[in-house]
Amino acid sequence: MCGLCGTFAPDGTLDRTVSATMHARLVHRGPDESYSLSTPTLSMKLGRLGMTGLRDGWQPAEDATGRYAAVTNGEIYNAPELTRRLGIDSANRVDVALVPELFARHGTDGLKLIDGQFATAIYDRHRDTLHLGRDRFGICPLFYTVAGTHTHFASELRTLVTSVPGPWKTDLTAVDQYLSLGNIVAPRTLVRDIHAVPPGCVVTFGDGEPQVARYWRYGEFDTSAPPASGEEIRSTLGGAVRDRLRADVEIGAYLSGGFDSSTLVMEATRTLGRAPRTFSVLFEDAALDEGRFQREVSGAVGSEHREIPCGPRDIAAGFEDMVRHCCYPQRETYNVAARMLSDEVRRAGVKGVISGEGADELFFGYDSYVFDAARRRPPAAREENAHAWGRADFGWEVDWDRAARRRAHCFTPRTEEALAGAEFWRDRLIPYSDKEAAALTPMQLRSIADVYVQLGGHLLGDHGDLMLMANSIEGRYPFLGNEVVELSLRTADERKVADFEGKACLKAAYADMVPARVVNRAKQGFTAYGLDAVADDRLMARWRDLVAASGVFAPDALDRLTADPVPDKWDVRLSLISISAIIDELGLTL
């Protein structure tokens, strides 16, 4: 992973100051080397976190003709295969050097051939156009804004906002998205006029408005083939683990004690012939702590295991700073622990970790899939659902009564007035038409929504990339390998959810490999201490002031939420505090 940024000005009025400023603010993402590409209309820079091609790899990379030059953040795990396929014999051994050649030969579809994670800026010297592309699931972040004739882009939202002159405003639709969904869906961000490049897409800049082209989307299910055997599942996932352990530096593993991370540690041990170094968070609260499962897996493989204790004081001390770093709203406090974890990985001298994100979305691991499987009648139809998801009878995780209640508790009259006609559900939140959505099973549609609403922006974004890269650590995700994804798409619903158990086919495949207590344990998400356990009166007074100063939320919104006797799905107070801290950090206005 690296820090990517730049400014494109096709009218020739380029000011290189902004890209230089952004680059200086992204050093934590790429502390090893710096690269630049400068033309009369483009200035782009990369701070490199070296993982491959340390001695014989460089950027920018070019295609054979020199027409396309690319600067890329990320990894291409099938680089050897693609190198043979393209017949390339280049002295540049960094894997992402393949990007401009793929683009030159196949255009946007060339990115579909990549098994990996990337955010790339590709410059066409002949046409003087810029292409910003992102991997299939959005593992690597990339944001952009168009300011007059200039396009600015960067790997982190905060860097972009604080480097490009404003004024910047709060995107109230994004706020409404978060308070309704618990996530913000690309291309929206919390800042109006700053967009996330959508996963699986390329945005092209030249003459006229930016053009968005999608080269891949998740959810092309085809379950007509025979089901995969346990051996095939293990072989496919094992191959993805093997590819993601390949590097010129040491790759460790996060070990939460859940099934997904435990399976990856087992596969990594089998691949390497020894256990990778493993890292876990320990909580003082027995209801949160998973240490006994972590230690059982670590003991089974014999890993050098590091445990990072996290208590309420750590959360209280680190929560606001974490929010101001990532500039993404929060609904729980776990990211403080995630940041502490990556700090420990850095101190251990490890530069990357494998992690289990993606398994629940692809193999139906959340409890909501079990509820879908047991549902006897479809939910009530709503017009808002048809707008958002393409089906009136599908609402994902939205509780419409609770969403209305949150707005009433939280928003000022001015915010409510400004939001009228711009509510979150007016955006189509998944890349599927009404007809396509109608052809999907409820669990398949939920899986697609989980990927685009929850996985990309949150689990891979603020929870993954931003907490890892705060300490110059790269995250790698074997469950999102191309062949694993293809296997999931051809696996029938009833093999994923069986006997009221999600990820059934995975658990059956690994029943003899992963400790039984881990296989059979209940699902536990990323959860840390709640607000009431970490915030004293002084801290709450500060956060009340932040919320009151936001301009978006009612001054007494935290007290209204505290007094509400109806339990909510998550502690919305954390969301208001985090959004208000971001508004303050970025100087956003209404």
XYZ file of C-alpha atoms in Angstrom:
590
model
C 0.000 0.000 0.000
C 1.120 3.541 -0.668
C -0.014 7.154 -0.571
C -1.194 8.419 -3.948
C -2.089 12.033 -4.820
C -2.049 14.541 -7.636
C -3.507 17.445 -9.556
C -4.643 17.372 -13.195
C -5.251 20.602 -15.119
C -5.891 19.929 -18.826
C -6.176 23.662 -19.536
C -2.498 24.109 -18.666
C -3.001 26.197 -15.519
C -1.365 23.615 -13.268
C -0.313 24.617 -9.759
C 1.940 21.933 -8.282
C 1.633 23.272 -4.745
C -1.442 21.219 -3.876
C 0.055 17.885 -4.903
C 3.248 18.653 -2.985
C 1.210 19.529 0.112
C -0.878 16.366 -0.168
C 2.216 14.228 -0.611
C 3.758 15.621 2.578
C 0.564 14.724 4.464
C 0.567 11.123 3.239
C 4.041 10.131 4.414
C 2.592 7.631 6.905
C 1.172 5.646 3.982
C 4.446 5.389 2.078
C 7.546 6.153 4.107
C 10.029 4.111 2.070
C 10.415 6.015 -1.226
C 8.838 8.893 -3.155
C 8.012 8.986 -6.866
C 6.639 11.731 -9.106
C 5.217 12.189 -12.584
C 5.195 15.738 -13.921
C 3.849 16.999 -17.236
C 2.554 20.452 -18.249
C -0.954 19.347 -17.178
C -0.335 16.767 -14.440
C 1.533 16.518 -11.168
C 1.122 13.250 -9.299
C 3.135 11.685 -6.513
C 3.433 8.397 -4.675
C 4.843 7.658 -1.247
C 5.793 3.996 -1.441
C 5.448 1.329 1.205
C 7.797 -1.213 -0.295
C 6.468 -4.775 -0.344
C 7.775 -6.238 -3.638
C 10.477 -5.284 -6.123
C 12.451 -3.529 -3.403
C 15.687 -3.497 -5.406
C 14.472 -3.670 -8.981
C 11.053 -2.031 -9.030
C 9.982 1.577 -9.499
C 7.180 3.932 -10.431
C 5.789 5.565 -12.510
C 5.461 2.543 -14.765
C 4.801 2.726 -18.519
C 3.381 0.462 -21.186
C 5.667 -0.727 -23.980
C 4.782 2.200 -26.258
C 5.176 4.885 -23.604
C 1.653 6.177 -24.184
C 0.342 5.272 -20.729
C 2.099 6.067 -17.471
C 0.674 4.903 -14.167
C 1.272 5.462 -10.492
C -0.383 2.745 -8.416
C -1.026 1.991 -4.768
C -1.541 -1.707 -4.090
C -0.633 -5.263 -5.018
C -1.208 -7.594 -7.978
C -1.126 -11.121 -6.614
C -1.397 -12.823 -10.002
C 1.452 -10.763 -11.474
C 3.513 -13.815 -12.541
C 0.557 -15.241 -14.469
C -0.261 -11.892 -16.105
C 3.396 -11.312 -16.999
C 3.453 -14.625 -18.886
C 0.074 -13.926 -20.482
C 1.164 -10.518 -21.733
C 4.609 -11.761 -22.835
C 6.353 -9.021 -20.880
C 10.072 -9.059 -20.174
C 10.647 -5.879 -18.219
C 13.419 -4.854 -15.859
C 10.774 -3.274 -13.621
C 9.909 -6.027 -11.141
C 7.310 -4.253 -9.029
C 4.024 -6.083 -9.564
C 1.898 -2.983 -10.248
C 4.116 -2.118 -13.224
C 1.644 -4.299 -15.157
C -1.174 -1.755 -14.816
C -0.343 0.539 -17.783
C 0.299 -2.438 -20.074
C -3.031 -4.004 -19.140
C -4.738 -0.688 -19.786
C -2.950 -0.185 -23.101
C -3.992 -3.594 -24.440
C -7.477 -3.977 -22.976
C -8.621 -0.537 -21.839
C -10.731 -0.412 -18.710
C -11.412 -4.161 -18.959
C -7.720 -4.798 -18.389
C -8.213 -4.037 -14.712
C -10.706 -6.911 -14.540
C -7.810 -9.326 -15.058
C -6.113 -8.269 -11.827
C -6.356 -10.452 -8.754
C -5.336 -7.947 -6.149
C -5.980 -4.601 -4.562
C -5.157 -1.248 -6.055
C -5.902 2.407 -6.552
C -4.279 3.719 -9.698
C -3.845 6.943 -11.646
C -3.206 6.261 -15.349
C -2.185 9.131 -17.626
C -2.768 8.961 -21.396
C -0.032 11.097 -22.944
C -1.624 11.027 -26.425
C -5.056 12.264 -25.388
C -4.004 14.169 -22.266
C -6.590 12.354 -20.142
C -6.409 10.965 -16.633
C -8.003 7.705 -15.461
C -8.507 6.969 -11.771
C -9.269 3.297 -11.073
C -9.970 1.215 -8.007
C -9.961 -2.527 -7.298
C -13.067 -4.717 -7.349
C -13.979 -4.309 -3.679
C -12.426 -0.931 -2.896
C -9.666 -2.281 -0.653
C -7.445 0.633 -1.645
C -9.057 4.069 -1.171
C -9.053 6.900 -3.697
C -10.907 10.233 -3.520
C -11.197 13.116 -5.961
C -12.711 16.559 -6.373
C -13.158 18.824 -9.367
C -12.410 22.473 -8.567
C -12.930 24.613 -11.656
C -10.599 23.234 -14.327
C -8.494 21.277 -11.830
C -9.004 17.725 -10.617
C -7.330 16.842 -7.315
C -7.082 13.281 -6.007
C -5.622 11.539 -2.963
C -5.632 8.294 -1.014
C -7.208 9.908 2.039
C -10.181 12.223 2.381
C -8.607 14.298 5.144
C -5.526 14.989 3.067
C -7.619 16.145 0.121
C -9.823 18.498 2.146
C -6.996 20.054 4.142
C -4.803 20.598 1.063
C -7.288 21.898 -1.530
C -8.656 25.370 -0.727
C -12.342 25.366 0.305
C -14.806 26.313 1.546
C -16.031 22.772 2.139
C -19.552 21.818 3.136
C -21.109 18.834 4.892
C -22.929 16.414 2.616
C -26.227 16.018 4.468
C -27.295 13.082 2.324
C -24.161 11.274 3.503
C -25.061 12.123 7.109
C -28.548 10.731 6.505
C -27.009 7.617 4.946
C -24.910 7.061 8.019
C -27.680 7.585 10.543
C -29.936 5.237 8.557
C -27.463 2.584 7.365
C -24.508 2.932 9.693
C -22.295 3.495 6.631
C -21.608 5.912 3.780
C -21.803 4.412 0.292
C -19.361 5.360 -2.480
C -19.211 7.644 -4.349
C -20.563 9.790 -1.510
C -18.355 11.044 1.294
C -19.121 13.218 4.288
C -17.834 16.209 2.302
C -19.943 17.668 -0.476
C -18.179 17.650 -3.873
C -15.556 15.141 -2.781
C -16.207 11.706 -4.240
C -14.833 8.232 -3.659
C -13.947 6.358 -6.837
C -16.498 3.518 -6.649
C -15.123 -0.016 -6.276
C -14.696 -1.775 -9.600
C -14.789 1.497 -11.523
C -12.599 3.891 -13.513
C -13.289 7.634 -13.588
C -11.902 9.464 -16.630
C -11.042 13.176 -16.713
C -10.381 15.244 -19.818
C -12.638 17.570 -21.734
C -16.093 17.858 -20.194
C -17.542 16.140 -17.147
C -15.856 13.136 -15.499
C -16.994 9.824 -16.971
C -17.472 6.764 -14.742
C -17.080 3.293 -16.264
C -17.669 0.104 -14.291
C -15.424 -2.825 -15.236
C -16.675 -5.283 -12.565
C -19.438 -5.675 -10.016
C -20.005 -8.153 -7.258
C -23.091 -10.338 -7.386
C -23.134 -12.174 -10.714
C -24.433 -15.367 -9.103
C -24.604 -18.584 -11.115
C -25.335 -21.618 -8.957
C -26.024 -24.048 -11.806
C -22.614 -25.742 -11.570
C -22.030 -28.693 -9.212
C -21.229 -27.563 -5.657
C -17.598 -27.224 -4.645
C -16.228 -30.031 -2.501
C -14.476 -29.363 0.770
C -11.179 -30.164 -0.918
C -11.847 -27.574 -3.632
C -12.786 -24.954 -1.045
C -9.571 -25.563 0.892
C -7.481 -25.552 -2.272
C -9.025 -22.304 -3.519
C -8.732 -20.428 -0.240
C -5.289 -21.887 0.362
C -4.157 -20.519 -3.006
C -5.418 -17.046 -2.106
C -3.558 -17.199 1.206
C -0.382 -18.350 -0.544
C -0.547 -15.451 -3.003
C -1.084 -12.909 -0.225
C 1.879 -14.180 1.753
C 4.155 -13.609 -1.235
C 6.296 -10.520 -0.619
C 9.862 -9.341 -0.133
C 8.996 -8.493 3.480
C 7.414 -10.420 6.340
C 3.637 -10.839 6.371
C 1.928 -11.628 9.675
C -1.693 -12.379 10.531
C -4.445 -10.802 12.568
C -6.019 -13.383 14.860
C -9.343 -12.315 16.364
C -10.229 -15.816 17.544
C -13.164 -16.039 15.155
C -13.552 -18.665 12.451
C -12.366 -16.506 9.541
C -9.042 -15.305 10.941
C -8.366 -18.703 12.514
C -8.865 -20.431 9.173
C -6.417 -18.068 7.497
C -3.787 -18.656 10.184
C -4.178 -22.411 9.712
C -3.840 -22.087 5.930
C -0.885 -19.738 6.262
C 0.877 -22.236 8.507
C 0.285 -24.996 5.971
C 1.585 -22.810 3.135
C 4.683 -21.535 4.896
C 5.550 -24.755 6.703
C 5.615 -22.660 9.872
C 3.215 -20.313 11.612
C 3.136 -16.612 10.732
C 3.500 -14.164 13.580
C 0.028 -13.430 14.945
C -1.485 -10.365 16.615
C -4.603 -10.000 18.763
C -6.430 -7.480 20.940
C -7.400 -8.392 24.493
C -10.201 -6.638 26.388
C -10.626 -6.436 30.143
C -14.366 -7.085 29.862
C -15.004 -10.838 29.727
C -18.025 -10.288 27.486
C -15.773 -8.699 24.840
C -12.582 -10.679 25.253
C -11.763 -13.490 22.798
C -8.356 -14.315 24.235
C -9.108 -17.960 25.003
C -9.947 -18.644 21.352
C -6.954 -16.681 20.100
C -4.581 -18.586 22.361
C -6.070 -21.932 21.354
C -5.433 -21.246 17.663
C -1.996 -19.758 18.301
C -1.077 -22.772 20.404
C -2.332 -25.180 17.754
C -0.021 -23.725 15.086
C 2.808 -22.644 17.399
C 2.843 -19.000 16.334
C 4.800 -16.233 17.988
C 1.768 -14.440 19.322
C 1.442 -10.869 20.562
C -1.506 -9.758 22.655
C -2.344 -6.062 22.876
C -4.433 -5.152 25.925
C -7.095 -2.497 25.414
C -9.085 -1.007 28.290
C -11.697 1.734 28.689
C -8.985 4.324 29.332
C -7.349 3.497 25.999
C -10.671 4.016 24.236
C -11.357 7.295 26.039
C -7.876 8.596 25.244
C -7.835 7.503 21.608
C -11.375 7.728 20.250
C -11.477 11.342 19.098
C -7.941 11.268 17.722
C -8.812 8.119 15.766
C -11.901 9.819 14.311
C -9.960 12.922 13.324
C -7.382 10.757 11.591
C -9.766 8.647 9.528
C -12.535 11.252 9.023
C -15.161 8.533 8.791
C -18.134 8.317 11.194
C -18.206 5.604 13.850
C -20.934 3.568 15.508
C -18.686 1.732 17.973
C -15.239 2.232 19.479
C -13.362 -0.804 18.111
C -11.216 1.209 15.708
C -9.182 2.496 18.645
C -8.207 -1.108 19.346
C -7.578 -1.689 15.619
C -5.189 1.256 15.534
C -3.379 0.002 18.651
C -3.098 -3.382 16.979
C -1.438 -1.995 13.841
C 0.935 0.003 16.027
C 2.059 -3.242 17.662
C 2.544 -4.851 14.238
C 4.795 -1.949 13.227
C 6.843 -2.234 16.432
C 7.297 -5.941 15.705
C 8.906 -5.080 12.366
C 6.153 -6.704 10.289
C 4.936 -4.696 7.264
C 1.744 -6.540 6.314
C -0.968 -8.787 7.725
C -3.595 -11.114 6.328
C -7.094 -10.604 7.694
C -10.486 -12.282 7.327
C -12.698 -9.500 5.970
C -15.091 -10.570 3.220
C -15.979 -14.064 4.413
C -19.248 -13.023 6.069
C -20.443 -11.058 3.036
C -19.540 -13.711 0.451
C -20.497 -16.821 2.402
C -23.498 -15.418 4.321
C -21.995 -15.391 7.788
C -24.080 -12.710 9.504
C -27.147 -13.615 11.546
C -29.298 -11.620 9.127
C -28.831 -14.334 6.488
C -30.196 -16.927 8.889
C -33.226 -14.707 9.486
C -33.712 -14.385 5.715
C -33.572 -18.171 5.365
C -36.205 -18.621 8.077
C -38.524 -15.816 6.919
C -42.012 -17.072 6.085
C -43.339 -13.959 4.373
C -41.707 -11.053 2.548
C -41.337 -7.755 4.418
C -43.744 -4.909 3.746
C -43.121 -3.091 0.479
C -41.949 0.528 0.588
C -41.345 2.976 -2.215
C -38.090 4.100 -0.559
C -36.730 0.569 -0.840
C -37.460 0.504 -4.552
C -35.412 3.675 -5.006
C -32.462 2.494 -2.920
C -32.224 -1.203 -3.753
C -34.390 -1.796 -6.813
C -36.951 -3.825 -4.855
C -39.769 -2.486 -2.723
C -39.682 -5.581 -0.470
C -35.973 -5.286 0.395
C -34.764 -2.771 2.970
C -31.365 -4.214 3.975
C -30.757 -3.209 7.622
C -32.924 -0.090 7.617
C -35.528 0.233 10.360
C -37.628 3.023 8.914
C -39.339 3.894 12.174
C -36.018 4.076 13.984
C -34.489 6.121 11.162
C -37.294 8.668 11.464
C -36.856 8.690 15.238
C -33.117 9.349 14.901
C -33.746 12.295 12.589
C -36.263 13.745 15.033
C -33.828 13.397 17.931
C -30.728 14.575 16.100
C -31.338 17.120 13.356
C -31.881 20.840 13.692
C -34.890 22.299 11.829
C -32.447 23.820 9.336
C -30.886 20.423 8.636
C -34.283 18.788 8.173
C -35.305 21.502 5.752
C -32.073 21.195 3.750
C -32.381 17.405 3.628
C -35.911 17.418 2.181
C -35.706 15.900 -1.300
C -32.141 14.668 -0.698
C -32.788 11.763 1.656
C -30.355 8.838 1.507
C -32.799 6.439 -0.176
C -33.024 8.585 -3.309
C -29.593 7.234 -4.332
C -29.389 3.769 -5.894
C -27.061 2.115 -3.404
C -26.107 -0.981 -5.404
C -25.122 -1.233 -9.094
C -28.207 -3.242 -10.098
C -31.349 -2.332 -12.025
C -34.873 -3.114 -10.810
C -35.085 -6.068 -13.168
C -31.750 -7.481 -12.050
C -32.586 -7.043 -8.362
C -35.907 -8.829 -8.862
C -34.079 -11.921 -10.171
C -31.949 -12.299 -7.025
C -32.827 -14.321 -3.949
C -33.202 -12.299 -0.722
C -29.886 -13.618 0.596
C -28.076 -12.841 -2.651
C -29.458 -9.311 -2.633
C -28.432 -8.921 1.000
C -24.922 -10.109 0.121
C -24.648 -7.474 -2.605
C -25.890 -4.784 -0.230
C -23.456 -5.949 2.465
C -20.561 -5.653 0.020
C -21.405 -2.189 -1.296
C -22.773 -0.641 1.890
C -20.689 -2.198 4.641
C -17.587 -3.931 3.320
C -16.105 -1.286 1.042
C -16.501 1.934 3.001
C -16.266 0.624 6.549
C -14.673 -2.806 7.028
C -12.040 -2.339 4.317
C -11.953 1.453 4.678
C -11.856 3.175 8.037
C -11.604 -0.116 9.960
C -9.103 -1.679 7.576
C -6.963 0.605 5.428
C -7.005 3.728 7.598
C -6.242 1.983 10.877
C -3.504 -0.113 9.284
C -1.903 2.603 7.202
C -1.818 4.989 10.145
C 1.168 2.825 11.110
C 2.420 1.991 7.589
C 0.983 -1.545 7.630
C -0.608 -3.212 4.612
C -3.742 -5.353 4.964
C -4.274 -8.353 2.674
C -7.581 -10.202 2.375
C -7.544 -13.789 1.041
C -11.347 -14.178 1.116
C -11.498 -11.463 -1.567
C -9.200 -13.307 -3.964
C -10.741 -13.647 -7.423
C -11.037 -17.440 -7.354
C -12.531 -17.443 -3.852
C -15.105 -14.880 -4.968
C -15.959 -16.924 -8.053
C -16.407 -20.000 -5.884
C -18.754 -18.085 -3.582
C -20.830 -16.840 -6.514
C -21.490 -20.384 -7.729
C -22.327 -21.738 -4.274
C -26.057 -22.073 -3.618
C -27.722 -20.263 -0.730
C -28.568 -23.498 1.068
C -24.897 -24.536 1.157
C -23.961 -21.224 2.750
C -26.782 -21.215 5.325
C -27.697 -24.669 6.658
C -29.290 -25.694 9.967
C -29.486 -22.027 10.979
C -25.736 -21.643 10.582
C -23.970 -19.217 8.217
C -20.771 -20.025 6.277
C -21.833 -23.669 6.490
C -19.795 -24.863 3.499
C -16.642 -23.160 4.806
C -17.061 -24.575 8.288
C -17.659 -28.066 6.916
C -14.531 -27.803 4.779
C -12.381 -26.786 7.742
C -14.039 -28.807 10.522
C -11.017 -31.115 10.818
C -8.457 -28.309 10.569
C -9.713 -25.470 12.787
C -10.250 -26.164 16.519
C -13.824 -27.298 17.160
C -14.471 -24.611 19.764
C -13.661 -21.965 17.168
C -15.712 -23.583 14.404
C -18.764 -23.939 16.628
C -18.620 -20.622 18.501
C -21.229 -17.925 17.947
C -20.500 -15.037 15.619
C -18.908 -12.054 17.392
C -18.335 -8.839 15.495
C -15.738 -6.136 16.039
C -16.993 -4.748 19.339
C -15.261 -2.785 22.099
C -16.367 -0.775 25.122
C -19.483 1.374 24.856
C -19.690 5.117 25.374
C -20.960 4.887 28.951
C -17.958 2.753 29.930
C -15.321 5.148 28.575
C -16.580 8.744 28.816
C -16.534 10.656 32.100
C -18.442 13.891 32.717
C -15.591 16.056 31.435
C -15.285 14.145 28.172
C -19.039 14.085 27.640
C -19.196 17.852 28.205
C -16.552 18.346 25.507
C -18.410 16.096 23.094
C -21.727 17.848 23.784
C -20.027 21.104 22.796
C -18.717 19.509 19.594
C -22.188 18.270 18.654
C -23.774 21.640 19.425
C -21.160 23.416 17.287
C -21.645 21.120 14.276
C -24.516 23.118 12.825
C -26.089 19.827 11.760
C -27.298 18.398 15.066
C -29.531 19.811 17.780
C -27.516 21.092 20.776
C -29.285 18.627 23.089
C -29.239 15.690 20.642
C -26.994 13.517 22.860
C -29.332 13.993 25.812
C -32.389 13.184 23.678
C -30.771 9.955 22.535
C -29.759 9.042 26.085
C -33.311 9.561 27.324
C -34.955 7.535 24.542
C -36.389 4.384 26.176
C -36.554 2.440 22.887
C -33.302 0.470 22.339
C -31.450 1.177 19.107
C -29.319 -1.064 16.930
C -26.177 0.864 17.794
C -25.246 3.797 20.030
C -26.138 6.704 17.747
C -24.447 9.090 20.176
C -21.086 7.781 18.954
C -22.129 8.568 15.394
C -23.078 12.142 16.285
C -19.876 12.696 18.246
C -17.714 11.310 15.433
C -19.488 13.233 12.665
C -19.222 16.431 14.701
C -15.506 15.842 15.313
C -14.973 15.414 11.554
C -16.920 18.596 10.808
C -14.669 20.399 13.281
C -11.463 18.794 11.979
C -12.207 19.663 8.353
C -13.892 23.008 9.016
C -17.084 21.968 7.235
C -20.129 24.214 7.070
C -23.721 23.730 6.017
